[in-house]
């Protein structure tokens, strides 16, 4: 069976979820991914997540500190297509396996480097562990918990995001190789990946702006409330859109609130804290009159935004998982029969194959060394001199017809790699421009906006002409809408049979909820993240990251799909779901098996266990994120004791007593100096730190840019850095800015363009054209 990346050979170096997820995306799409491990093995072996992150791969044991084994690795690198490496800066060079060394042996190699904090800046050499990155970014202080102080962050969204970005970058380099005739290096980091999850404040600072005088915000507390139900369960509400909000209050018997002149700006703005609190109480009382199942049935039938909270393992048994072919049975050599989250995307012609289980340590060493040795070396396929300075996707065109955030931002990520993104919008614009006035500044960066009324024959004809020249058609409309507009897969692919047609859905095209509108909070509840984030026995949390998580997954799935289309010469359909993307992020808790369960955050939301936990110091909070024996030994050395073999709770109590004796800053300095991963956890919040910390600006997580209407401001920088060229810091352009330009490219005369404008089929640019 043909898969997207058949014949691709990739070497994986390093430990952690980020490098594992990057390799997993490639492996399940047909690449031969060889995990290079030391004789001691990956530090994550034994964790439930290992069985998911490393399925479909091969394991070869090579000690890169040994000259002979390093030579063996270099022989593999001579014939590899790609390397994914997750070392601290300078480690790869010290071991002699860095890009500069390897490209002298194989100039067509695409090398994806992953770091924790980036390659420049004062934090570059800090341990790149999930909790260390979360603490330094301020993520632990962003959410309220069950007690004062920072909250432990269990779901590895930074590692997940980094894995997806590394996969996107590597596949983009593979796409460019026939044109450039050589490979290149791409870098991303956990800190760069975290910037994806800031949807607004880094791009207009909306959340830092006070509301209107005399008003209070109620967005998260009302339309996105976590509501208790009659049976003790919870519903994650997602009813901010006016029609959803109105239907919800009507169903609760509170429709009188809709006509109250004092609440004209609800649910976003409220006249006082007292009115907001009274409304919340009334809504919560109403929600407690029915069970969660009854509410879900009602919301589904009446198109009201609200979803049940499921545990990650429950999601694997839900029809929205099983009927969309995302449940995967895998027999693991260590854990026995398991059920895991299935493919990231469903392709019509080159389906993903999860393949064998995660390998035993060194299981394929001899086989890989012998089989790769017979592979002929490649020769360049293009004139390099003509193509230097190109971003890898400079010859790719994507039609972005989606709305809001998750779908459009997937295209934005590919714009970072050089793709031309033509954003097709209705005359009123993407609703994201209207409902979240600064979101579009982030999700539309690097795009050309063309206004087309697809309900007119002329508008559809123009879109079809764009389809003729495109590589990808991307949308997120619910089933039925594309057919009504004439942009369903059959119609679009009849115009361009080499096209990748992408439906970036929330729920998928099958199952009982396929017709439902999906929201940012939906996958948080349904795929299990809200339960994992909450802490043991606590109510689930709306700690949402559904839209960014889905965008990252869709970008990676698109890259595998377009590579397959180019390889086969045929187009195909691709479907991604927001639910699957979030299930990947919580895969360690989602796997069904009979072995040891994944760790659970304690009810106080301090951490997993004594070595991965928040501790209160004399003046603040410290997070410890210790994984390796040498780190534990160093911790004992600093404390002047041999750490006892005690139950985690007893050891944590002893450590808490010690850490309370000095400041968080003092402990951070003392512990990092000897290699113990520990940092202050309550210094600033996420929204401030990601843009204003010196490190963020030095390493490019935050960049200064110009934006019409905002002037010069700091925003999140490109998440990937390519050696072939730098991503330009282009602004988000106004609605319809490129309409006339693109129509001219299609051969329309000035007179015809004017007639289209006058008829309302298109829309000329209004005031405020950027200089």
Tab-separated table of C-alpha atoms in Angstrom, residues 17-26 28-29 53 55 84 112 114 156-172 186 188-190 193 196-197 341-345 413-414 548-560 576-577 580-585 587 719-720 722:
chain	number	residue	atom	x	y	z
A	17	UNK	CA	8.198	13.757	23.492
A	18	UNK	CA	9.092	16.450	20.932
A	19	UNK	CA	11.563	14.413	18.892
A	20	UNK	CA	9.421	11.306	19.389
A	21	UNK	CA	6.287	12.969	18.012
A	22	UNK	CA	8.166	14.427	15.039
A	23	UNK	CA	9.457	10.985	14.111
A	24	UNK	CA	6.058	9.408	14.730
A	25	UNK	CA	4.350	11.721	12.215
A	26	UNK	CA	6.900	10.702	9.580
A	28	UNK	CA	3.031	6.649	10.308
A	29	UNK	CA	3.129	8.223	6.850
A	53	UNK	CA	5.577	8.295	20.319
A	55	UNK	CA	5.483	3.195	17.203
A	84	UNK	CA	15.711	14.902	13.631
A	112	UNK	CA	15.678	19.317	11.816
A	114	UNK	CA	15.051	20.806	18.231
A	156	UNK	CA	3.198	18.583	27.074
A	157	UNK	CA	1.792	21.078	24.604
A	158	UNK	CA	5.215	22.639	23.987
A	159	UNK	CA	6.748	19.255	23.142
A	160	UNK	CA	3.742	18.332	21.017
A	161	UNK	CA	3.925	21.616	19.118
A	162	UNK	CA	7.669	21.334	18.622
A	163	UNK	CA	7.298	17.822	17.254
A	164	UNK	CA	4.737	18.991	14.708
A	165	UNK	CA	6.867	21.995	13.694
A	166	UNK	CA	9.964	19.833	13.278
A	167	UNK	CA	7.993	17.439	11.080
A	168	UNK	CA	6.640	20.347	9.004
A	169	UNK	CA	10.117	21.835	8.619
A	170	UNK	CA	11.753	18.568	7.626
A	171	UNK	CA	9.063	17.743	5.079
A	172	UNK	CA	9.260	21.281	3.692
A	186	UNK	CA	15.609	23.799	10.052
A	188	UNK	CA	12.563	25.034	16.168
A	189	UNK	CA	12.254	24.931	19.939
A	190	UNK	CA	9.796	24.236	22.711
A	193	UNK	CA	6.210	26.236	19.822
A	196	UNK	CA	1.727	29.337	18.818
A	197	UNK	CA	-0.645	29.010	21.768
A	341	UNK	CA	-4.940	7.221	19.046
A	342	UNK	CA	-4.783	6.501	15.328
A	343	UNK	CA	-3.530	8.446	12.315
A	344	UNK	CA	-3.126	12.213	12.440
A	345	UNK	CA	-4.907	12.568	9.096
A	413	UNK	CA	2.507	28.073	9.565
A	414	UNK	CA	3.133	26.950	5.989
A	548	UNK	CA	-3.412	26.001	17.982
A	549	UNK	CA	-3.059	22.262	18.566
A	550	UNK	CA	-5.242	21.552	15.533
A	551	UNK	CA	-3.400	24.082	13.366
A	552	UNK	CA	-0.066	22.409	14.114
A	553	UNK	CA	-1.420	18.959	13.285
A	554	UNK	CA	-3.107	20.101	10.086
A	555	UNK	CA	0.068	21.792	8.842
A	556	UNK	CA	2.033	18.573	9.368
A	557	UNK	CA	-0.649	16.461	7.698
A	558	UNK	CA	-0.761	18.837	4.717
A	559	UNK	CA	2.981	18.522	4.182
A	560	UNK	CA	2.784	14.728	4.089
A	576	UNK	CA	-7.911	16.195	9.958
A	577	UNK	CA	-9.834	16.681	13.197
A	580	UNK	CA	-7.399	13.850	17.043
A	581	UNK	CA	-4.858	16.645	17.353
A	582	UNK	CA	-5.626	17.102	21.049
A	583	UNK	CA	-5.669	13.335	21.567
A	584	UNK	CA	-2.074	13.287	20.267
A	585	UNK	CA	-1.125	15.871	22.881
A	587	UNK	CA	-1.551	10.390	24.088
A	719	UNK	CA	8.332	29.290	14.708
A	720	UNK	CA	10.788	27.669	12.275
A	722	UNK	CA	15.455	27.622	7.681
